[in-house]
């Protein structure tokens, strides 16, 4: 019997290095651009602190419970005094959890007002479509928005107000490195604010299952210095650049002849469609198809030719174009900067 216990003890302890290594590998994957532990904003820092406090508390609770079990089973086996047992059950099973959980609830709720405070002037209106993001920037005093898609840019050190909507189904707007989640509902506007404090490029994601291409409903979030952001926003408000060479001009003709302007807007041209994303400056964006691909000539051509395969049930059809037409169209789109 003693040998069996020793074998079990050695087996358990032999697994500790492997479990420790596995835990370190898991934590090593938490420092990427889409991680709530990679804190880059004031709101994310508050959530991160709450997480670590709860994690440490959970570890301490685990050690206390297992320590008590080890004590009564190994070091002090036998009959336990009924009076002490009753005190332990009431104190450790009722009073302590009530006090701890109440304190955590009050502290957690105290974090909410910061994300509801008014912004510093800039309003970003985001509409969750199937499956992409319609983005409108409303600087303070603006009479019309600067329209973009599938990309969020924010000034560092300033609190930006988000007004969130959804077209047909519920979505959830989440940039883990900058703050918490906020649901988006059809017919109802929800608001919250974010204050980034570290420049960088981060990844956002829809955090609510919204259909066949939910996994491909992401976006790039870029926190920029205020002066850099103002210059970027001013450039985004301008019309699209005209085609720079013959290939781009041929691509513009393909865009026009295939009726792409019925769904997409390219400001400064006859394309004024509102069904799909605004393409006025698509060439300067960091991703294509709401995080599905990069904005390269090859990826642009592949996206047009195989949209339904890359993004199941998306409303944009695939186009059966020749290789030269696809290449020219990709040149035109890449030049929209």
mmCIF file of C-alpha atoms in Angstrom:
data_model
loop_
_atom_site.group_PDB
_atom_site.id
_atom_site.type_symbol
_atom_site.label_atom_id
_atom_site.label_comp_id
_atom_site.label_asym_id
_atom_site.label_seq_id
_atom_site.Cartn_x
_atom_site.Cartn_y
_atom_site.Cartn_z
ATOM 1 C CA UNK A 1 0.000 0.000 0.000
ATOM 2 C CA UNK A 2 2.830 2.396 0.897
ATOM 3 C CA UNK A 3 4.577 1.571 -2.398
ATOM 4 C CA UNK A 4 1.418 2.378 -4.362
ATOM 5 C CA UNK A 5 1.141 5.774 -2.627
ATOM 6 C CA UNK A 6 4.789 6.546 -3.338
ATOM 7 C CA UNK A 7 4.351 5.564 -6.983
ATOM 8 C CA UNK A 8 1.318 7.867 -7.279
ATOM 9 C CA UNK A 9 3.208 10.712 -5.585
ATOM 10 C CA UNK A 10 6.211 10.298 -7.903
ATOM 11 C CA UNK A 11 3.908 10.144 -10.944
ATOM 12 C CA UNK A 12 2.150 13.381 -9.953
ATOM 13 C CA UNK A 13 5.367 15.268 -9.262
ATOM 14 C CA UNK A 14 6.949 13.986 -12.480
ATOM 15 C CA UNK A 15 4.236 15.818 -14.403
ATOM 16 C CA UNK A 16 4.901 19.180 -12.762
ATOM 17 C CA UNK A 17 7.745 20.243 -15.144
ATOM 18 C CA UNK A 18 5.633 19.312 -18.168
ATOM 19 C CA UNK A 19 2.601 21.222 -16.849
ATOM 20 C CA UNK A 20 4.799 24.206 -15.998
ATOM 21 C CA UNK A 21 6.282 24.215 -19.495
ATOM 22 C CA UNK A 22 2.821 23.940 -21.043
ATOM 23 C CA UNK A 23 1.586 26.879 -18.940
ATOM 24 C CA UNK A 24 4.553 29.024 -19.994
ATOM 25 C CA UNK A 25 3.924 28.192 -23.648
ATOM 26 C CA UNK A 26 0.260 29.164 -23.295
ATOM 27 C CA UNK A 27 1.142 32.453 -21.611
ATOM 28 C CA UNK A 28 3.781 33.144 -24.266
ATOM 29 C CA UNK A 29 0.974 33.237 -26.827
ATOM 30 C CA UNK A 30 -0.830 36.001 -24.939
ATOM 31 C CA UNK A 31 1.465 38.809 -26.055
ATOM 32 C CA UNK A 32 0.229 39.066 -29.644
ATOM 33 C CA UNK A 33 -1.780 41.876 -31.244
ATOM 34 C CA UNK A 34 -5.122 40.360 -30.196
ATOM 35 C CA UNK A 35 -4.612 39.765 -26.494
ATOM 36 C CA UNK A 36 -6.254 41.271 -23.438
ATOM 37 C CA UNK A 37 -2.912 40.790 -21.653
ATOM 38 C CA UNK A 38 -1.117 42.994 -24.195
ATOM 39 C CA UNK A 39 -2.423 46.187 -22.600
ATOM 40 C CA UNK A 40 -2.310 49.340 -24.745
ATOM 41 C CA UNK A 41 -5.211 51.374 -23.365
ATOM 42 C CA UNK A 42 -6.528 52.804 -20.118
ATOM 43 C CA UNK A 43 -9.681 50.663 -20.203
ATOM 44 C CA UNK A 44 -7.765 47.470 -20.992
ATOM 45 C CA UNK A 45 -5.420 48.180 -18.076
ATOM 46 C CA UNK A 46 -8.357 48.262 -15.648
ATOM 47 C CA UNK A 47 -9.697 44.970 -17.008
ATOM 48 C CA UNK A 48 -6.232 43.420 -16.863
ATOM 49 C CA UNK A 49 -5.818 44.428 -13.212
ATOM 50 C CA UNK A 50 -9.197 42.888 -12.363
ATOM 51 C CA UNK A 51 -8.189 39.684 -14.150
ATOM 52 C CA UNK A 52 -4.883 39.351 -12.284
ATOM 53 C CA UNK A 53 -6.487 40.051 -8.911
ATOM 54 C CA UNK A 54 -9.129 37.382 -9.560
ATOM 55 C CA UNK A 55 -6.494 34.930 -10.808
ATOM 56 C CA UNK A 56 -4.297 35.418 -7.725
ATOM 57 C CA UNK A 57 -7.367 35.103 -5.516
ATOM 58 C CA UNK A 58 -8.392 31.886 -7.256
ATOM 59 C CA UNK A 59 -4.910 30.425 -6.776
ATOM 60 C CA UNK A 60 -4.891 31.361 -3.095
ATOM 61 C CA UNK A 61 -8.350 29.840 -2.641
ATOM 62 C CA UNK A 62 -7.206 26.658 -4.369
ATOM 63 C CA UNK A 63 -4.166 26.453 -2.087
ATOM 64 C CA UNK A 64 -6.307 27.044 1.028
ATOM 65 C CA UNK A 65 -8.874 24.375 0.130
ATOM 66 C CA UNK A 66 -6.304 21.792 -0.859
ATOM 67 C CA UNK A 67 -4.107 22.715 2.084
ATOM 68 C CA UNK A 68 -7.033 22.146 4.460
ATOM 69 C CA UNK A 69 -7.784 18.824 2.778
ATOM 70 C CA UNK A 70 -4.139 17.759 3.053
ATOM 71 C CA UNK A 71 -4.030 18.795 6.718
ATOM 72 C CA UNK A 72 -7.120 16.828 7.798
ATOM 73 C CA UNK A 73 -6.274 13.797 5.681
ATOM 74 C CA UNK A 74 -2.524 13.505 6.279
ATOM 75 C CA UNK A 75 -1.465 15.417 9.362
ATOM 76 C CA UNK A 76 -4.542 15.421 11.609
ATOM 77 C CA UNK A 77 -6.766 12.498 10.631
ATOM 78 C CA UNK A 78 -9.528 11.501 12.944
ATOM 79 C CA UNK A 79 -12.683 12.960 14.437
ATOM 80 C CA UNK A 80 -13.081 16.713 13.988
ATOM 81 C CA UNK A 81 -14.676 18.819 16.710
ATOM 82 C CA UNK A 82 -18.276 19.597 15.717
ATOM 83 C CA UNK A 83 -18.116 23.188 17.006
ATOM 84 C CA UNK A 84 -14.969 23.954 15.007
ATOM 85 C CA UNK A 85 -16.447 22.232 11.974
ATOM 86 C CA UNK A 86 -19.582 24.388 12.141
ATOM 87 C CA UNK A 87 -17.490 27.554 12.410
ATOM 88 C CA UNK A 88 -15.379 26.491 9.458
ATOM 89 C CA UNK A 89 -18.442 25.783 7.303
ATOM 90 C CA UNK A 90 -20.169 29.062 8.175
ATOM 91 C CA UNK A 91 -17.045 31.205 8.014
ATOM 92 C CA UNK A 92 -15.334 29.569 5.039
ATOM 93 C CA UNK A 93 -18.409 28.428 3.133
ATOM 94 C CA UNK A 94 -20.795 31.372 3.619
ATOM 95 C CA UNK A 95 -19.218 34.492 5.125
ATOM 96 C CA UNK A 96 -15.907 34.512 3.228
ATOM 97 C CA UNK A 97 -17.391 33.867 -0.273
ATOM 98 C CA UNK A 98 -20.107 36.465 0.330
ATOM 99 C CA UNK A 99 -17.619 39.140 1.378
ATOM 100 C CA UNK A 100 -15.119 38.356 -1.390
ATOM 101 C CA UNK A 101 -17.684 38.111 -4.197
ATOM 102 C CA UNK A 102 -19.448 41.286 -3.064
ATOM 103 C CA UNK A 103 -16.154 43.183 -3.004
ATOM 104 C CA UNK A 104 -15.259 41.912 -6.491
ATOM 105 C CA UNK A 105 -18.703 42.823 -7.816
ATOM 106 C CA UNK A 106 -18.509 46.362 -6.431
ATOM 107 C CA UNK A 107 -14.988 46.810 -7.783
ATOM 108 C CA UNK A 108 -15.914 45.401 -11.200
ATOM 109 C CA UNK A 109 -18.946 47.701 -11.476
ATOM 110 C CA UNK A 110 -16.785 50.673 -10.505
ATOM 111 C CA UNK A 111 -14.795 50.156 -13.730
ATOM 112 C CA UNK A 112 -17.847 50.716 -15.943
ATOM 113 C CA UNK A 113 -18.231 54.523 -15.575
ATOM 114 C CA UNK A 114 -14.843 55.159 -17.215
ATOM 115 C CA UNK A 115 -15.962 53.430 -20.413
ATOM 116 C CA UNK A 116 -19.176 55.485 -20.386
ATOM 117 C CA UNK A 117 -17.593 58.905 -19.937
ATOM 118 C CA UNK A 118 -17.964 61.336 -22.862
ATOM 119 C CA UNK A 119 -15.236 61.360 -25.485
ATOM 120 C CA UNK A 120 -12.835 64.206 -26.154
ATOM 121 C CA UNK A 121 -14.485 65.225 -29.419
ATOM 122 C CA UNK A 122 -14.016 62.476 -32.003
ATOM 123 C CA UNK A 123 -16.965 60.144 -32.579
ATOM 124 C CA UNK A 124 -16.537 56.888 -34.524
ATOM 125 C CA UNK A 125 -19.758 55.301 -35.734
ATOM 126 C CA UNK A 126 -19.362 51.603 -36.513
ATOM 127 C CA UNK A 127 -22.028 49.410 -38.104
ATOM 128 C CA UNK A 128 -21.643 45.644 -38.070
ATOM 129 C CA UNK A 129 -22.585 44.238 -41.472
ATOM 130 C CA UNK A 130 -22.477 40.649 -42.771
ATOM 131 C CA UNK A 131 -19.502 40.266 -42.546
ATOM 132 C CA UNK A 132 -17.595 43.522 -42.478
ATOM 133 C CA UNK A 133 -17.470 46.833 -40.617
ATOM 134 C CA UNK A 134 -18.828 50.146 -41.895
ATOM 135 C CA UNK A 135 -16.829 52.940 -40.203
ATOM 136 C CA UNK A 136 -17.656 56.658 -40.076
ATOM 137 C CA UNK A 137 -15.417 59.250 -38.407
ATOM 138 C CA UNK A 138 -17.152 62.340 -37.070
ATOM 139 C CA UNK A 139 -14.594 64.932 -35.883
ATOM 140 C CA UNK A 140 -15.933 67.551 -33.514
ATOM 141 C CA UNK A 141 -18.048 70.077 -35.435
ATOM 142 C CA UNK A 142 -18.143 68.007 -38.655
ATOM 143 C CA UNK A 143 -21.275 68.164 -40.823
ATOM 144 C CA UNK A 144 -20.515 64.945 -42.706
ATOM 145 C CA UNK A 145 -18.429 61.879 -41.845
ATOM 146 C CA UNK A 146 -15.177 60.537 -43.216
ATOM 147 C CA UNK A 147 -16.172 57.057 -44.381
ATOM 148 C CA UNK A 148 -13.952 53.981 -44.272
ATOM 149 C CA UNK A 149 -14.328 50.247 -43.664
ATOM 150 C CA UNK A 150 -12.773 47.343 -41.768
ATOM 151 C CA UNK A 151 -10.192 49.499 -40.033
ATOM 152 C CA UNK A 152 -10.258 51.645 -36.882
ATOM 153 C CA UNK A 153 -7.741 54.422 -36.244
ATOM 154 C CA UNK A 154 -7.587 56.319 -32.957
ATOM 155 C CA UNK A 155 -5.511 59.140 -31.489
ATOM 156 C CA UNK A 156 -3.329 58.177 -28.533
ATOM 157 C CA UNK A 157 -4.054 59.974 -25.271
ATOM 158 C CA UNK A 158 -7.574 61.015 -26.270
ATOM 159 C CA UNK A 159 -10.824 59.297 -25.327
ATOM 160 C CA UNK A 160 -12.783 58.383 -28.462
ATOM 161 C CA UNK A 161 -16.538 57.793 -28.368
ATOM 162 C CA UNK A 162 -17.936 54.834 -30.296
ATOM 163 C CA UNK A 163 -21.530 54.618 -31.442
ATOM 164 C CA UNK A 164 -22.298 51.055 -32.449
ATOM 165 C CA UNK A 165 -25.065 49.632 -34.623
ATOM 166 C CA UNK A 166 -25.776 46.369 -36.437
ATOM 167 C CA UNK A 167 -27.496 45.791 -39.742
ATOM 168 C CA UNK A 168 -29.252 42.418 -39.511
ATOM 169 C CA UNK A 169 -27.848 40.317 -36.660
ATOM 170 C CA UNK A 170 -26.162 40.918 -33.311
ATOM 171 C CA UNK A 171 -22.422 41.543 -33.358
ATOM 172 C CA UNK A 172 -19.928 42.397 -30.611
ATOM 173 C CA UNK A 173 -17.180 44.998 -31.031
ATOM 174 C CA UNK A 174 -13.922 44.088 -29.277
ATOM 175 C CA UNK A 175 -10.334 45.334 -29.387
ATOM 176 C CA UNK A 176 -8.766 43.281 -26.548
ATOM 177 C CA UNK A 177 -5.607 45.389 -26.268
ATOM 178 C CA UNK A 178 -7.620 48.611 -25.842
ATOM 179 C CA UNK A 179 -10.703 47.697 -23.812
ATOM 180 C CA UNK A 180 -13.706 45.477 -23.262
ATOM 181 C CA UNK A 181 -16.501 44.253 -25.508
ATOM 182 C CA UNK A 182 -19.687 46.040 -26.482
ATOM 183 C CA UNK A 183 -22.630 44.336 -28.198
ATOM 184 C CA UNK A 184 -24.158 45.777 -31.374
ATOM 185 C CA UNK A 185 -27.908 45.393 -32.012
ATOM 186 C CA UNK A 186 -30.078 46.008 -35.082
ATOM 187 C CA UNK A 187 -32.211 49.092 -34.521
ATOM 188 C CA UNK A 188 -30.470 50.137 -31.319
ATOM 189 C CA UNK A 189 -27.376 52.289 -30.796
ATOM 190 C CA UNK A 190 -24.935 51.413 -28.020
ATOM 191 C CA UNK A 191 -22.088 53.680 -26.952
ATOM 192 C CA UNK A 192 -18.801 53.376 -25.104
ATOM 193 C CA UNK A 193 -15.383 55.028 -25.179
ATOM 194 C CA UNK A 194 -11.770 53.922 -25.469
ATOM 195 C CA UNK A 195 -8.583 55.717 -24.465
ATOM 196 C CA UNK A 196 -5.450 54.201 -26.065
ATOM 197 C CA UNK A 197 -2.182 55.183 -24.401
ATOM 198 C CA UNK A 198 0.355 53.276 -26.527
ATOM 199 C CA UNK A 199 0.836 53.701 -30.304
ATOM 200 C CA UNK A 200 0.686 50.472 -32.247
ATOM 201 C CA UNK A 201 -1.297 48.149 -34.480
ATOM 202 C CA UNK A 202 -3.772 45.789 -32.835
ATOM 203 C CA UNK A 203 -6.451 43.360 -33.947
ATOM 204 C CA UNK A 204 -10.160 43.660 -33.312
ATOM 205 C CA UNK A 205 -12.754 40.939 -33.704
ATOM 206 C CA UNK A 206 -16.482 40.343 -33.616
ATOM 207 C CA UNK A 207 -16.971 38.512 -30.313
ATOM 208 C CA UNK A 208 -20.550 37.357 -30.954
ATOM 209 C CA UNK A 209 -21.298 34.485 -33.353
ATOM 210 C CA UNK A 210 -23.017 36.183 -36.271
ATOM 211 C CA UNK A 211 -23.167 33.629 -39.062
ATOM 212 C CA UNK A 212 -21.137 31.638 -41.560
ATOM 213 C CA UNK A 213 -18.209 34.064 -41.845
ATOM 214 C CA UNK A 214 -18.059 35.135 -38.198
ATOM 215 C CA UNK A 215 -14.456 33.906 -37.944
ATOM 216 C CA UNK A 216 -13.532 36.243 -40.818
ATOM 217 C CA UNK A 217 -15.086 39.362 -39.310
ATOM 218 C CA UNK A 218 -11.997 41.045 -37.912
ATOM 219 C CA UNK A 219 -10.464 44.486 -38.296
ATOM 220 C CA UNK A 220 -7.195 46.313 -37.772
ATOM 221 C CA UNK A 221 -7.035 48.902 -34.981
ATOM 222 C CA UNK A 222 -4.234 51.469 -35.181
ATOM 223 C CA UNK A 223 -3.441 53.833 -32.298
ATOM 224 C CA UNK A 224 -1.600 56.888 -33.626
ATOM 225 C CA UNK A 225 -0.072 60.040 -32.239
ATOM 226 C CA UNK A 226 -2.656 62.879 -32.440
ATOM 227 C CA UNK A 227 -0.790 64.856 -35.123
ATOM 228 C CA UNK A 228 -0.317 61.734 -37.236
ATOM 229 C CA UNK A 229 -3.969 60.823 -36.812
ATOM 230 C CA UNK A 230 -5.154 64.290 -37.861
ATOM 231 C CA UNK A 231 -3.038 64.093 -41.015
ATOM 232 C CA UNK A 232 -4.353 60.608 -41.786
ATOM 233 C CA UNK A 233 -7.981 61.675 -41.271
ATOM 234 C CA UNK A 234 -7.524 64.707 -43.521
ATOM 235 C CA UNK A 235 -6.103 62.464 -46.256
ATOM 236 C CA UNK A 236 -9.000 60.018 -45.843
ATOM 237 C CA UNK A 237 -11.499 62.834 -46.408
ATOM 238 C CA UNK A 238 -10.101 63.515 -49.892
ATOM 239 C CA UNK A 239 -11.372 61.957 -53.105
ATOM 240 C CA UNK A 240 -9.729 58.891 -54.586
ATOM 241 C CA UNK A 241 -6.500 59.317 -56.490
ATOM 242 C CA UNK A 242 -6.941 59.090 -60.283
ATOM 243 C CA UNK A 243 -5.392 56.099 -62.087
ATOM 244 C CA UNK A 244 -1.632 56.535 -62.305
ATOM 245 C CA UNK A 245 -0.859 54.336 -65.339
ATOM 246 C CA UNK A 246 -2.423 52.442 -68.217
ATOM 247 C CA UNK A 247 -2.974 49.269 -66.175
ATOM 248 C CA UNK A 248 -4.884 51.223 -63.522
ATOM 249 C CA UNK A 249 -6.943 53.003 -66.189
ATOM 250 C CA UNK A 250 -7.869 49.674 -67.734
ATOM 251 C CA UNK A 251 -8.746 48.411 -64.249
ATOM 252 C CA UNK A 252 -10.994 51.412 -63.675
ATOM 253 C CA UNK A 253 -12.820 50.541 -66.896
ATOM 254 C CA UNK A 254 -13.283 46.951 -65.666
ATOM 255 C CA UNK A 255 -14.606 48.307 -62.343
ATOM 256 C CA UNK A 256 -17.100 50.481 -64.220
ATOM 257 C CA UNK A 257 -18.168 47.890 -66.821
ATOM 258 C CA UNK A 258 -18.726 45.122 -64.261
ATOM 259 C CA UNK A 259 -21.058 47.368 -62.266
ATOM 260 C CA UNK A 260 -18.923 47.455 -59.113
ATOM 261 C CA UNK A 261 -20.034 51.030 -58.469
ATOM 262 C CA UNK A 262 -23.579 49.824 -57.796
ATOM 263 C CA UNK A 263 -22.378 48.382 -54.476
ATOM 264 C CA UNK A 264 -19.204 50.334 -53.679
ATOM 265 C CA UNK A 265 -18.347 54.003 -53.371
ATOM 266 C CA UNK A 266 -15.167 55.516 -54.780
ATOM 267 C CA UNK A 267 -15.390 59.219 -53.990
ATOM 268 C CA UNK A 268 -14.573 61.460 -56.908
ATOM 269 C CA UNK A 269 -16.000 58.961 -59.446
ATOM 270 C CA UNK A 270 -19.447 57.822 -60.541
ATOM 271 C CA UNK A 271 -19.287 54.873 -58.120
ATOM 272 C CA UNK A 272 -21.675 55.737 -55.273
ATOM 273 C CA UNK A 273 -22.971 52.332 -54.103
ATOM 274 C CA UNK A 274 -23.774 51.889 -50.412
ATOM 275 C CA UNK A 275 -24.251 48.102 -50.199
ATOM 276 C CA UNK A 276 -20.594 47.185 -49.710
ATOM 277 C CA UNK A 277 -17.513 48.803 -48.167
ATOM 278 C CA UNK A 278 -16.301 52.220 -49.279
ATOM 279 C CA UNK A 279 -13.261 51.624 -51.523
ATOM 280 C CA UNK A 280 -12.044 55.221 -51.860
ATOM 281 C CA UNK A 281 -8.761 54.510 -50.065
ATOM 282 C CA UNK A 282 -8.680 50.704 -49.988
ATOM 283 C CA UNK A 283 -5.092 50.652 -51.249
ATOM 284 C CA UNK A 284 -3.847 52.265 -48.036
ATOM 285 C CA UNK A 285 -5.584 49.831 -45.695
ATOM 286 C CA UNK A 286 -3.768 47.099 -43.826
ATOM 287 C CA UNK A 287 -6.163 44.240 -44.557
ATOM 288 C CA UNK A 288 -8.715 43.102 -47.114
ATOM 289 C CA UNK A 289 -12.135 41.533 -46.565
ATOM 290 C CA UNK A 290 -12.319 42.333 -42.832
ATOM 291 C CA UNK A 291 -9.050 40.620 -41.987
ATOM 292 C CA UNK A 292 -9.355 37.828 -44.562
ATOM 293 C CA UNK A 293 -6.316 38.789 -46.658
ATOM 294 C CA UNK A 294 -3.660 41.426 -47.247
ATOM 295 C CA UNK A 295 -3.980 44.345 -49.642
ATOM 296 C CA UNK A 296 -1.604 43.039 -52.317
ATOM 297 C CA UNK A 297 -2.106 42.706 -56.067
ATOM 298 C CA UNK A 298 -2.369 38.908 -55.827
ATOM 299 C CA UNK A 299 -4.796 38.979 -52.900
ATOM 300 C CA UNK A 300 -6.984 41.644 -54.529
ATOM 301 C CA UNK A 301 -7.256 39.570 -57.711
ATOM 302 C CA UNK A 302 -7.932 36.367 -55.758
ATOM 303 C CA UNK A 303 -10.585 38.107 -53.649
ATOM 304 C CA UNK A 304 -12.513 39.310 -56.717
ATOM 305 C CA UNK A 305 -12.343 35.909 -58.423
ATOM 306 C CA UNK A 306 -13.087 33.704 -55.388
ATOM 307 C CA UNK A 307 -15.027 35.822 -52.926
ATOM 308 C CA UNK A 308 -17.563 33.135 -52.025
ATOM 309 C CA UNK A 309 -14.802 30.601 -51.296
ATOM 310 C CA UNK A 310 -12.810 33.018 -49.144
ATOM 311 C CA UNK A 311 -15.855 34.266 -47.224
ATOM 312 C CA UNK A 312 -18.846 31.884 -47.160
ATOM 313 C CA UNK A 313 -22.298 33.442 -47.695
ATOM 314 C CA UNK A 314 -20.897 36.934 -48.263
ATOM 315 C CA UNK A 315 -23.196 39.082 -50.417
ATOM 316 C CA UNK A 316 -20.470 39.954 -52.946
ATOM 317 C CA UNK A 317 -20.443 37.520 -55.903
ATOM 318 C CA UNK A 318 -17.293 36.083 -57.424
ATOM 319 C CA UNK A 319 -16.425 37.482 -60.863
ATOM 320 C CA UNK A 320 -15.393 35.298 -63.789
ATOM 321 C CA UNK A 321 -12.813 37.605 -65.347
ATOM 322 C CA UNK A 322 -9.781 36.921 -67.448
ATOM 323 C CA UNK A 323 -6.335 36.961 -65.894
ATOM 324 C CA UNK A 324 -5.438 40.277 -67.528
ATOM 325 C CA UNK A 325 -8.686 41.898 -66.403
ATOM 326 C CA UNK A 326 -8.149 40.712 -62.833
ATOM 327 C CA UNK A 327 -4.601 42.034 -62.820
ATOM 328 C CA UNK A 328 -5.687 45.439 -64.178
ATOM 329 C CA UNK A 329 -8.540 45.659 -61.671
ATOM 330 C CA UNK A 330 -6.150 44.816 -58.844
ATOM 331 C CA UNK A 331 -3.800 47.583 -60.058
ATOM 332 C CA UNK A 332 -6.649 50.079 -59.967
ATOM 333 C CA UNK A 333 -7.782 49.087 -56.481
ATOM 334 C CA UNK A 334 -4.230 49.049 -55.140
ATOM 335 C CA UNK A 335 -3.791 52.603 -56.405
ATOM 336 C CA UNK A 336 -6.797 53.887 -54.432
ATOM 337 C CA UNK A 337 -4.745 55.342 -51.599
#
